[in-house]
């Protein structure tokens, strides 16, 4: 640790960070410019999220993390942000009511641009070009110019993240998130779906309870938690030049915080113990999540946890399991047992998206709703039977009416995918599917709960 600095990662092997900027000095200039820009989040907020995640680690709260696979410049629109916020609020209501615990809301938002890619190049009709790597690096269009990394994109991504956060702060504290508005969060196109009726029935129950509480003097005016909500941001800490530029010393604590987001995660492909991504995350105080997937042994997992959390602070580490619906039941028990036996505090969260991706015969990447649900259920059952708290979920989702994942109550079929397939990277749940999943998870939470406060939703 004594040799750590925001740039010490540069001496380590760095996977998935582009090194083919045409003029490297231009990238350095942009990073220097960014390091003089205002922080996007504040250390006090980051500390509060860590406290909340500490509650999750102790089984007293539930984490709900979700958003786009990749944010894009093209889909940047206040309506899209509002719709994502709405559906996350609805899901949180369902999970809070069903699980009987506070739900900590963390978006994959305001900085989720850079993507690790399985291949460095893409070939179409005999032409090979560098792969698309996220809007803060290069462009999606299949032309040589567009696929060239461009440092100016980092400044545009920072600007988009800043205005996204500004709007999210307004939504969460400016009145929109007031619990009296729960009926209003339903999106237009979800209105005629079975989820909508179920959600509306739940809102009626909550409204009745609130009328009663308000008659007793507990009102949004007297109880700020009813008038506003806490909403946190996160993204994959992949592009370390950007993360370094956003890392500042907090004047209150004298410690380093990455001010690009409240929480960062390290991807399944970049979590090498001796690699650049672990090195960078070691030295910042933010809560860190690590994606864990097939073939990670218990010994290596414990070493990863110790590297990132030597003081065993609850809330510092979230393990996001992403095995696929079948593999999770085979691989997770040994890991859960080893972590529990060692006394290390972690949040266990489930990403049921990245291990369940298929390609259809017509070439679309998709994810079947049933597999997504089955992975969450298997994850929860494994952890319960190991005596651990299945503390959270991690989704790729959108508030838009896209057709990217198949299945769900509306039985989206392979043939439907082409009608509204808009993702810049992986297939996302649409709002309807996301809400349906929240109801199904709420049921699972209720089934698995051992205390007497479980409620049917
Ligand atoms: C992601 O979350 O978008 C991602 C690339 O996941 P993973 O690292 O789990 O593959
Ligand atoms: Co993805």
Short mmCIF file of C-alpha atoms and ligand atoms in Angstrom, two decimals:
data_model
loop_
_atom_site.label_atom_id
_atom_site.label_comp_id
_atom_site.label_asym_id
_atom_site.label_seq_id
_atom_site.Cartn_x
_atom_site.Cartn_y
_atom_site.Cartn_z
CA UNK A 1 0.00 0.00 0.00
CA UNK A 2 2.81 2.40 0.77
CA UNK A 3 3.70 2.48 -2.92
CA UNK A 4 0.13 3.04 -4.06
CA UNK A 5 -0.72 6.20 -5.96
CA UNK A 6 -3.57 6.98 -8.37
CA UNK A 7 -1.13 6.14 -11.19
CA UNK A 8 0.58 3.04 -9.73
CA UNK A 9 -1.69 0.83 -11.88
CA UNK A 10 0.30 2.00 -14.92
CA UNK A 11 3.19 -0.30 -13.95
CA UNK A 12 0.92 -3.38 -13.96
CA UNK A 13 -0.44 -5.49 -16.80
CA UNK A 14 -3.65 -3.79 -17.95
CA UNK A 15 -6.22 -5.77 -19.90
CA UNK A 16 -8.97 -4.21 -22.01
CA UNK A 17 -7.55 -0.69 -21.90
CA UNK A 18 -6.95 0.64 -25.43
CA UNK A 19 -3.33 1.40 -26.28
CA UNK A 20 -3.92 2.38 -29.88
CA UNK A 21 -4.86 6.05 -29.62
CA UNK A 22 -3.35 7.57 -32.79
CA UNK A 23 -1.66 10.41 -30.86
CA UNK A 24 -0.98 9.27 -27.26
CA UNK A 25 -0.07 12.78 -26.11
CA UNK A 26 -3.64 13.91 -26.92
CA UNK A 27 -5.00 11.30 -24.52
CA UNK A 28 -2.63 12.53 -21.80
CA UNK A 29 -3.82 16.11 -22.42
CA UNK A 30 -7.47 15.11 -22.09
CA UNK A 31 -6.75 13.20 -18.88
CA UNK A 32 -4.96 16.26 -17.48
CA UNK A 33 -7.97 18.40 -18.39
CA UNK A 34 -10.33 15.95 -16.68
CA UNK A 35 -8.26 15.95 -13.54
CA UNK A 36 -9.09 19.65 -13.18
CA UNK A 37 -12.85 19.16 -13.65
CA UNK A 38 -15.26 19.07 -10.71
CA UNK A 39 -15.83 15.74 -8.96
CA UNK A 40 -19.06 14.02 -9.97
CA UNK A 41 -19.77 12.56 -6.53
CA UNK A 42 -18.70 13.54 -3.04
CA UNK A 43 -16.75 11.55 -0.48
CA UNK A 44 -19.51 11.88 2.12
CA UNK A 45 -22.00 10.25 -0.26
CA UNK A 46 -19.55 7.46 -0.98
CA UNK A 47 -19.11 6.85 2.75
CA UNK A 48 -22.87 6.72 3.20
CA UNK A 49 -23.21 4.12 0.45
CA UNK A 50 -20.48 2.07 2.10
CA UNK A 51 -22.44 2.18 5.33
CA UNK A 52 -25.59 1.06 3.52
CA UNK A 53 -23.69 -1.80 1.88
CA UNK A 54 -22.34 -2.68 5.31
CA UNK A 55 -25.99 -3.18 6.31
CA UNK A 56 -26.46 -5.39 3.25
CA UNK A 57 -23.39 -7.46 4.23
CA UNK A 58 -24.97 -7.95 7.66
CA UNK A 59 -28.28 -9.13 6.17
CA UNK A 60 -30.16 -5.94 7.11
CA UNK A 61 -30.75 -4.50 3.64
CA UNK A 62 -30.93 -5.49 -0.03
CA UNK A 63 -28.92 -4.09 -2.95
CA UNK A 64 -30.55 -3.41 -6.29
CA UNK A 65 -28.06 -2.43 -8.98
CA UNK A 66 -29.14 -1.97 -12.56
CA UNK A 67 -28.99 -0.04 -15.79
CA UNK A 68 -27.70 -0.17 -19.33
CA UNK A 69 -25.02 -2.60 -20.40
CA UNK A 70 -23.42 0.41 -22.06
CA UNK A 71 -24.65 3.99 -21.94
CA UNK A 72 -24.44 5.74 -25.29
CA UNK A 73 -24.32 9.23 -26.66
CA UNK A 74 -27.20 8.40 -29.01
CA UNK A 75 -29.65 7.24 -26.34
CA UNK A 76 -28.87 10.16 -24.02
CA UNK A 77 -32.22 11.82 -23.41
CA UNK A 78 -33.98 13.06 -20.27
CA UNK A 79 -36.99 10.83 -21.01
CA UNK A 80 -34.77 7.74 -21.08
CA UNK A 81 -33.20 8.71 -17.76
CA UNK A 82 -36.59 9.38 -16.22
CA UNK A 83 -37.93 6.05 -17.43
CA UNK A 84 -34.95 4.15 -16.04
CA UNK A 85 -35.38 5.96 -12.73
CA UNK A 86 -39.10 5.17 -12.66
CA UNK A 87 -38.71 1.48 -13.25
CA UNK A 88 -35.96 1.23 -10.64
CA UNK A 89 -38.21 3.00 -8.14
CA UNK A 90 -41.04 0.58 -8.90
CA UNK A 91 -38.77 -2.42 -8.49
CA UNK A 92 -37.48 -1.02 -5.22
CA UNK A 93 -41.05 -0.61 -3.91
CA UNK A 94 -41.85 -4.22 -4.82
CA UNK A 95 -38.66 -5.55 -3.25
CA UNK A 96 -38.96 -3.43 -0.11
CA UNK A 97 -42.53 -4.50 0.43
CA UNK A 98 -41.85 -8.17 -0.26
CA UNK A 99 -38.49 -8.45 1.48
CA UNK A 100 -39.26 -6.18 4.42
CA UNK A 101 -35.81 -4.58 4.28
CA UNK A 102 -34.47 -1.30 2.91
CA UNK A 103 -33.47 -1.52 -0.74
CA UNK A 104 -30.27 0.30 -1.73
CA UNK A 105 -30.62 1.62 -5.28
CA UNK A 106 -27.47 1.81 -7.40
CA UNK A 107 -27.62 2.62 -11.12
CA UNK A 108 -25.27 1.36 -13.80
CA UNK A 109 -25.40 4.94 -14.93
CA UNK A 110 -23.59 8.29 -15.27
CA UNK A 111 -20.33 6.70 -16.43
CA UNK A 112 -21.08 3.16 -17.69
CA UNK A 113 -19.47 3.55 -21.10
CA UNK A 114 -16.30 1.47 -21.54
CA UNK A 115 -16.69 -2.22 -22.42
CA UNK A 116 -14.33 -5.18 -22.31
CA UNK A 117 -14.76 -7.10 -25.58
CA UNK A 118 -14.17 -10.78 -26.24
CA UNK A 119 -12.37 -9.98 -29.48
CA UNK A 120 -10.18 -6.96 -30.26
CA UNK A 121 -11.44 -6.94 -33.85
CA UNK A 122 -14.69 -7.47 -35.72
CA UNK A 123 -14.99 -8.80 -39.28
CA UNK A 124 -17.98 -8.05 -41.50
CA UNK A 125 -18.08 -9.09 -45.18
CA UNK A 126 -14.35 -9.73 -45.20
CA UNK A 127 -13.47 -6.34 -43.67
CA UNK A 128 -11.74 -6.39 -40.28
CA UNK A 129 -11.81 -3.35 -37.98
CA UNK A 130 -11.15 -2.76 -34.27
CA UNK A 131 -14.16 -3.75 -32.11
CA UNK A 132 -16.49 -1.13 -30.69
CA UNK A 133 -15.31 -0.50 -27.12
CA UNK A 134 -17.85 1.95 -25.73
CA UNK A 135 -18.82 5.51 -26.62
CA UNK A 136 -16.09 7.03 -24.43
CA UNK A 137 -13.47 5.25 -26.59
CA UNK A 138 -14.68 4.80 -30.17
CA UNK A 139 -17.86 4.75 -32.27
CA UNK A 140 -20.24 1.92 -33.04
CA UNK A 141 -20.45 2.61 -36.82
CA UNK A 142 -18.47 0.03 -38.77
CA UNK A 143 -16.00 2.41 -40.44
CA UNK A 144 -12.31 2.85 -39.92
CA UNK A 145 -12.71 6.46 -38.77
CA UNK A 146 -15.41 5.64 -36.27
CA UNK A 147 -13.56 2.70 -34.75
CA UNK A 148 -10.42 4.79 -34.13
CA UNK A 149 -10.10 5.65 -30.41
CA UNK A 150 -10.70 9.36 -29.89
CA UNK A 151 -9.71 11.00 -26.56
CA UNK A 152 -12.24 13.82 -27.03
CA UNK A 153 -14.94 11.21 -26.38
CA UNK A 154 -13.82 11.09 -22.73
CA UNK A 155 -14.75 14.75 -22.29
CA UNK A 156 -18.14 14.16 -23.89
CA UNK A 157 -18.71 11.15 -21.61
CA UNK A 158 -17.80 13.24 -18.56
CA UNK A 159 -20.29 15.90 -19.65
CA UNK A 160 -23.03 13.32 -20.16
CA UNK A 161 -22.28 11.74 -16.77
CA UNK A 162 -22.45 15.17 -15.09
CA UNK A 163 -25.81 16.09 -16.57
CA UNK A 164 -27.16 12.60 -15.98
CA UNK A 165 -26.23 12.85 -12.32
CA UNK A 166 -27.74 16.29 -12.08
CA UNK A 167 -31.07 14.97 -13.28
CA UNK A 168 -30.91 11.88 -11.06
CA UNK A 169 -30.27 14.08 -8.03
CA UNK A 170 -33.27 16.19 -9.02
CA UNK A 171 -35.49 13.12 -9.42
CA UNK A 172 -34.41 11.60 -6.13
CA UNK A 173 -34.66 14.68 -3.95
CA UNK A 174 -36.87 17.14 -5.85
CA UNK A 175 -40.28 15.60 -5.17
CA UNK A 176 -40.58 13.00 -7.93
CA UNK A 177 -39.51 10.17 -5.59
CA UNK A 178 -42.07 11.14 -2.94
CA UNK A 179 -43.85 7.93 -1.89
CA UNK A 180 -47.18 9.67 -2.52
CA UNK A 181 -46.26 9.40 -6.23
CA UNK A 182 -45.90 5.61 -6.41
CA UNK A 183 -48.93 5.23 -8.67
CA UNK A 184 -47.43 7.74 -11.13
CA UNK A 185 -44.24 5.79 -11.78
CA UNK A 186 -45.90 3.23 -14.05
CA UNK A 187 -44.69 3.66 -17.61
CA UNK A 188 -47.26 4.12 -20.34
CA UNK A 189 -46.44 0.97 -22.26
CA UNK A 190 -46.45 -1.16 -19.10
CA UNK A 191 -50.00 -0.03 -18.25
CA UNK A 192 -51.77 -2.89 -20.03
CA UNK A 193 -49.45 -5.64 -18.77
CA UNK A 194 -50.16 -8.08 -15.91
CA UNK A 195 -47.33 -6.44 -13.91
CA UNK A 196 -49.14 -3.15 -14.01
CA UNK A 197 -52.26 -4.52 -12.30
CA UNK A 198 -50.14 -6.23 -9.70
CA UNK A 199 -48.13 -3.08 -9.10
CA UNK A 200 -51.25 -0.97 -8.87
CA UNK A 201 -52.74 -3.35 -6.25
CA UNK A 202 -49.53 -3.11 -4.24
CA UNK A 203 -49.59 0.70 -4.48
CA UNK A 204 -53.16 0.68 -3.15
CA UNK A 205 -52.03 -1.23 -0.08
CA UNK A 206 -49.08 1.09 0.46
CA UNK A 207 -51.28 4.17 -0.03
CA UNK A 208 -53.73 2.88 2.59
CA UNK A 209 -50.88 2.33 5.01
CA UNK A 210 -49.55 5.81 4.26
CA UNK A 211 -52.97 7.41 4.80
CA UNK A 212 -53.06 5.74 8.18
CA UNK A 213 -49.51 6.86 9.03
CA UNK A 214 -50.24 10.40 7.84
CA UNK A 215 -53.32 10.51 10.06
CA UNK A 216 -50.95 9.60 12.90
CA UNK A 217 -48.68 12.52 11.97
CA UNK A 218 -46.00 10.65 9.98
CA UNK A 219 -45.88 12.63 6.73
CA UNK A 220 -43.37 13.27 3.94
CA UNK A 221 -42.82 16.66 5.61
CA UNK A 222 -41.95 15.09 8.96
CA UNK A 223 -40.14 12.04 7.58
CA UNK A 224 -37.65 12.85 4.79
CA UNK A 225 -37.34 9.15 3.77
CA UNK A 226 -40.91 9.38 2.46
CA UNK A 227 -40.27 12.53 0.44
CA UNK A 228 -36.95 11.66 -1.18
CA UNK A 229 -34.78 8.69 -1.91
CA UNK A 230 -31.09 7.83 -2.00
CA UNK A 231 -29.87 6.90 -5.44
CA UNK A 232 -26.24 5.99 -6.09
CA UNK A 233 -24.19 5.60 -9.27
CA UNK A 234 -21.76 2.92 -10.41
CA UNK A 235 -19.91 1.70 -13.47
CA UNK A 236 -17.21 -0.78 -14.38
CA UNK A 237 -13.87 0.77 -13.42
CA UNK A 238 -12.33 -0.33 -16.70
CA UNK A 239 -10.75 2.71 -18.27
CA UNK A 240 -8.22 3.51 -15.59
CA UNK A 241 -6.90 6.70 -17.20
CA UNK A 242 -10.36 8.24 -16.71
CA UNK A 243 -10.66 6.83 -13.18
CA UNK A 244 -7.23 8.17 -12.24
CA UNK A 245 -8.15 11.61 -13.55
CA UNK A 246 -11.29 11.62 -11.38
CA UNK A 247 -9.47 10.48 -8.23
CA UNK A 248 -9.01 13.17 -5.59
CA UNK A 249 -8.01 13.47 -1.95
CA UNK A 250 -11.00 14.15 0.27
CA UNK A 251 -10.21 17.13 2.46
CA UNK A 252 -12.24 15.75 5.40
CA UNK A 253 -10.55 12.35 5.70
CA UNK A 254 -7.32 12.91 3.76
CA UNK A 255 -8.05 9.74 1.78
CA UNK A 256 -8.33 9.02 -1.94
CA UNK A 257 -11.77 8.78 -3.52
CA UNK A 258 -12.59 8.04 -7.13
CA UNK A 259 -15.16 10.78 -7.68
CA UNK A 260 -16.43 9.40 -11.02
CA UNK A 261 -19.07 7.26 -9.24
CA UNK A 262 -20.09 6.15 -5.78
CA UNK A 263 -19.28 2.52 -6.49
CA UNK A 264 -17.02 0.82 -9.04
CA UNK A 265 -16.85 -2.76 -10.09
CA UNK A 266 -14.06 -4.83 -11.56
CA UNK A 267 -15.17 -7.03 -14.45
CA UNK A 268 -14.83 -10.78 -14.65
CA UNK A 269 -12.09 -10.37 -17.27
CA UNK A 270 -9.94 -7.83 -15.44
CA UNK A 271 -9.85 -9.09 -11.86
CA UNK A 272 -6.29 -10.52 -12.03
CA UNK A 273 -4.67 -10.27 -8.62
CA UNK A 274 -1.52 -8.70 -10.06
CA UNK A 275 -3.26 -6.66 -12.71
CA UNK A 276 -3.82 -2.93 -13.09
CA UNK A 277 -7.53 -2.96 -12.14
CA UNK A 278 -7.05 -4.52 -8.73
CA UNK A 279 -4.06 -2.25 -8.12
CA UNK A 280 -6.10 0.89 -8.82
CA UNK A 281 -9.06 -0.17 -6.70
CA UNK A 282 -6.85 -1.09 -3.74
CA UNK A 283 -6.11 2.55 -3.01
CA UNK A 284 -9.49 4.27 -3.37
CA UNK A 285 -12.03 4.31 -0.56
CA UNK A 286 -15.12 3.64 -2.72
CA UNK A 287 -17.13 0.46 -2.29
CA UNK A 288 -15.75 -2.01 -4.83
CA UNK A 289 -17.59 -4.88 -6.45
CA UNK A 290 -15.90 -7.77 -8.19
CA UNK A 291 -17.62 -9.92 -10.80
CA UNK A 292 -16.94 -13.58 -10.14
CA UNK A 293 -17.54 -16.34 -12.65
CA UNK A 294 -16.61 -19.90 -13.63
CA UNK A 295 -13.28 -21.36 -12.60
CA UNK A 296 -12.48 -19.02 -9.76
CA UNK A 297 -11.15 -21.09 -6.87
CA UNK A 298 -11.89 -20.33 -3.22
CA UNK A 299 -8.21 -19.59 -2.48
CA UNK A 300 -7.99 -17.01 -5.20
CA UNK A 301 -11.27 -15.45 -4.11
CA UNK A 302 -10.02 -15.03 -0.54
CA UNK A 303 -6.82 -13.46 -1.87
CA UNK A 304 -8.86 -11.04 -3.98
CA UNK A 305 -10.97 -10.07 -0.99
CA UNK A 306 -7.88 -9.52 1.16
CA UNK A 307 -6.13 -7.49 -1.52
CA UNK A 308 -9.10 -5.12 -1.74
CA UNK A 309 -10.29 -5.19 1.85
CA UNK A 310 -7.40 -5.91 4.20
CA UNK A 311 -9.27 -4.41 7.16
CA UNK A 312 -12.35 -6.58 6.55
CA UNK A 313 -14.62 -3.55 6.47
CA UNK A 314 -18.29 -4.48 5.88
CA UNK A 315 -19.59 -2.66 2.80
CA UNK A 316 -16.24 -2.32 1.06
CA UNK A 317 -16.59 -5.50 -1.05
CA UNK A 318 -19.49 -6.80 -3.07
CA UNK A 319 -19.09 -10.10 -4.89
CA UNK A 320 -21.27 -10.21 -7.99
CA UNK A 321 -21.79 -13.81 -8.99
CA UNK A 322 -22.38 -14.34 -12.75
CA UNK A 323 -22.19 -18.05 -13.47
CA UNK A 324 -25.19 -18.86 -15.63
CA UNK A 325 -28.35 -20.52 -14.40
CA UNK A 326 -26.93 -24.05 -14.13
CA UNK A 327 -23.33 -23.39 -13.17
CA UNK A 328 -24.21 -21.23 -10.16
CA UNK A 329 -25.48 -24.17 -8.11
CA UNK A 330 -22.30 -26.10 -8.85
CA UNK A 331 -19.70 -23.43 -8.19
CA UNK A 332 -21.12 -21.00 -5.66
CA UNK A 333 -21.54 -23.28 -2.60
CA UNK A 334 -17.79 -23.87 -2.10
CA UNK A 335 -17.06 -20.15 -2.43
CA UNK A 336 -19.83 -19.12 -0.05
CA UNK A 337 -18.65 -21.70 2.48
CA UNK A 338 -15.02 -20.55 2.27
CA UNK A 339 -15.92 -16.87 2.68
CA UNK A 340 -18.27 -17.57 5.57
CA UNK A 341 -15.82 -19.84 7.36
CA UNK A 342 -13.07 -17.22 7.05
CA UNK A 343 -15.24 -14.53 8.68
CA UNK A 344 -14.77 -12.06 5.83
CA UNK A 345 -17.62 -9.58 5.37
CA UNK A 346 -18.97 -9.35 1.84
CA UNK A 347 -22.16 -8.47 0.05
CA UNK A 348 -23.29 -11.35 -2.15
CA UNK A 349 -25.05 -10.11 -5.26
CA UNK A 350 -26.32 -11.94 -8.35
CA UNK A 351 -25.84 -10.84 -11.95
CA UNK A 352 -28.12 -13.26 -13.80
CA UNK A 353 -27.42 -11.60 -17.15
CA UNK A 354 -23.83 -12.23 -18.25
CA UNK A 355 -23.80 -16.01 -17.81
CA UNK A 356 -27.04 -16.48 -19.76
CA UNK A 357 -26.35 -14.86 -23.12
CA UNK A 358 -27.18 -16.80 -26.30
CA UNK A 359 -27.05 -16.04 -30.00
CA UNK A 360 -30.22 -16.75 -32.01
CA UNK A 361 -30.10 -18.32 -35.45
CA UNK A 362 -30.75 -14.87 -36.91
CA UNK A 363 -27.66 -13.51 -35.15
CA UNK A 364 -29.17 -11.56 -32.22
CA UNK A 365 -27.57 -11.80 -28.79
CA UNK A 366 -30.38 -12.49 -26.34
CA UNK A 367 -31.11 -13.77 -22.84
CA UNK A 368 -34.09 -15.94 -21.97
CA UNK A 369 -36.16 -14.54 -19.09
CA UNK A 370 -36.55 -18.02 -17.58
CA UNK A 371 -32.81 -18.53 -17.34
CA UNK A 372 -32.38 -15.13 -15.71
CA UNK A 373 -35.00 -15.95 -13.11
CA UNK A 374 -33.62 -19.42 -12.57
CA UNK A 375 -30.11 -18.06 -11.90
CA UNK A 376 -31.45 -15.65 -9.27
CA UNK A 377 -33.43 -18.43 -7.59
CA UNK A 378 -30.48 -20.82 -7.58
CA UNK A 379 -28.23 -18.08 -6.24
CA UNK A 380 -30.62 -17.32 -3.39
CA UNK A 381 -31.13 -20.95 -2.49
CA UNK A 382 -27.40 -21.73 -2.47
CA UNK A 383 -26.63 -18.80 -0.20
CA UNK A 384 -29.51 -19.55 2.14
CA UNK A 385 -28.43 -23.12 2.50
CA UNK A 386 -24.86 -21.96 3.27
CA UNK A 387 -26.17 -19.61 5.93
CA UNK A 388 -25.31 -16.45 3.94
CA UNK A 389 -27.55 -13.52 3.00
CA UNK A 390 -28.25 -13.27 -0.75
CA UNK A 391 -27.94 -9.56 -0.52
CA UNK A 392 -28.55 -8.20 -3.97
CA UNK A 393 -29.15 -8.33 -7.68
CA UNK A 394 -27.40 -6.73 -10.65
CA UNK A 395 -29.36 -6.29 -13.89
CA UNK A 396 -28.93 -4.92 -17.37
CA UNK A 397 -32.22 -3.17 -17.99
CA UNK A 398 -33.84 -0.10 -19.47
CA UNK A 399 -37.03 1.86 -19.02
CA UNK A 400 -37.61 1.64 -22.78
CA UNK A 401 -39.93 -0.83 -24.48
CA UNK A 402 -37.13 -2.75 -26.17
CA UNK A 403 -37.21 -6.31 -27.48
CA UNK A 404 -33.83 -7.69 -26.48
CA UNK A 405 -34.44 -10.51 -23.94
CA UNK A 406 -36.89 -13.27 -24.87
CA UNK A 407 -39.70 -14.57 -22.63
CA UNK A 408 -41.46 -12.93 -19.71
CA UNK A 409 -45.20 -12.55 -19.20
CA UNK A 410 -45.63 -11.06 -22.68
CA UNK A 411 -43.79 -14.06 -24.11
CA UNK A 412 -41.42 -12.15 -26.32
CA UNK A 413 -40.19 -14.53 -29.03
CA UNK A 414 -37.05 -14.77 -31.10
CA UNK A 415 -38.99 -13.43 -34.10
CA UNK A 416 -39.85 -10.29 -32.08
CA UNK A 417 -36.25 -9.32 -31.34
CA UNK A 418 -35.71 -7.35 -34.54
CA UNK A 419 -38.57 -4.91 -33.87
CA UNK A 420 -36.92 -2.83 -31.11
CA UNK A 421 -33.41 -4.13 -30.57
CA UNK A 422 -31.49 -0.97 -29.55
CA UNK A 423 -28.74 -1.99 -27.16
CA UNK A 424 -25.18 -0.81 -27.72
CA UNK A 425 -23.83 -4.02 -26.28
CA UNK A 426 -25.70 -6.74 -24.37
CA UNK A 427 -29.48 -7.45 -24.35
CA UNK A 428 -31.38 -5.67 -21.56
CA UNK A 429 -34.62 -6.42 -19.75
CA UNK A 430 -37.35 -3.99 -20.75
CA UNK A 431 -39.32 -2.24 -17.99
CA UNK A 432 -42.09 -4.81 -18.09
CA UNK A 433 -39.67 -7.73 -17.72
CA UNK A 434 -37.68 -5.92 -15.03
CA UNK A 435 -40.80 -5.32 -12.96
CA UNK A 436 -41.93 -8.91 -13.41
CA UNK A 437 -38.55 -10.08 -12.21
CA UNK A 438 -38.81 -7.83 -9.15
CA UNK A 439 -42.12 -9.48 -8.22
CA UNK A 440 -40.67 -12.96 -8.68
CA UNK A 441 -37.61 -12.08 -6.58
CA UNK A 442 -39.83 -10.56 -3.89
CA UNK A 443 -41.66 -13.90 -3.72
CA UNK A 444 -38.37 -15.75 -3.44
CA UNK A 445 -37.23 -13.40 -0.67
CA UNK A 446 -40.44 -14.11 1.15
CA UNK A 447 -40.14 -17.89 0.76
CA UNK A 448 -36.57 -17.84 2.01
CA UNK A 449 -37.11 -15.48 4.87
CA UNK A 450 -36.87 -16.95 8.29
CA UNK A 451 -38.27 -14.02 10.24
CA UNK A 452 -41.97 -13.40 10.65
CA UNK A 453 -42.29 -10.08 8.79
CA UNK A 454 -42.59 -11.56 5.30
CA UNK A 455 -45.53 -10.25 3.34
CA UNK A 456 -47.18 -11.59 0.19
CA UNK A 457 -47.06 -9.15 -2.74
C1 LIG B 1 -20.82 -6.07 -17.65
O1 LIG B 1 -21.27 -6.03 -16.49
O2 LIG B 1 -21.25 -5.33 -18.56
C2 LIG B 1 -19.79 -7.09 -17.97
C3 LIG B 1 -19.00 -6.96 -19.03
O3 LIG B 1 -19.82 -8.12 -17.12
P1 LIG B 1 -18.76 -9.27 -16.79
O4 LIG B 1 -17.50 -8.60 -16.35
O5 LIG B 1 -19.45 -10.00 -15.67
O6 LIG B 1 -18.61 -10.11 -18.02
CO1 LIG B 2 -23.13 -6.41 -20.38
#
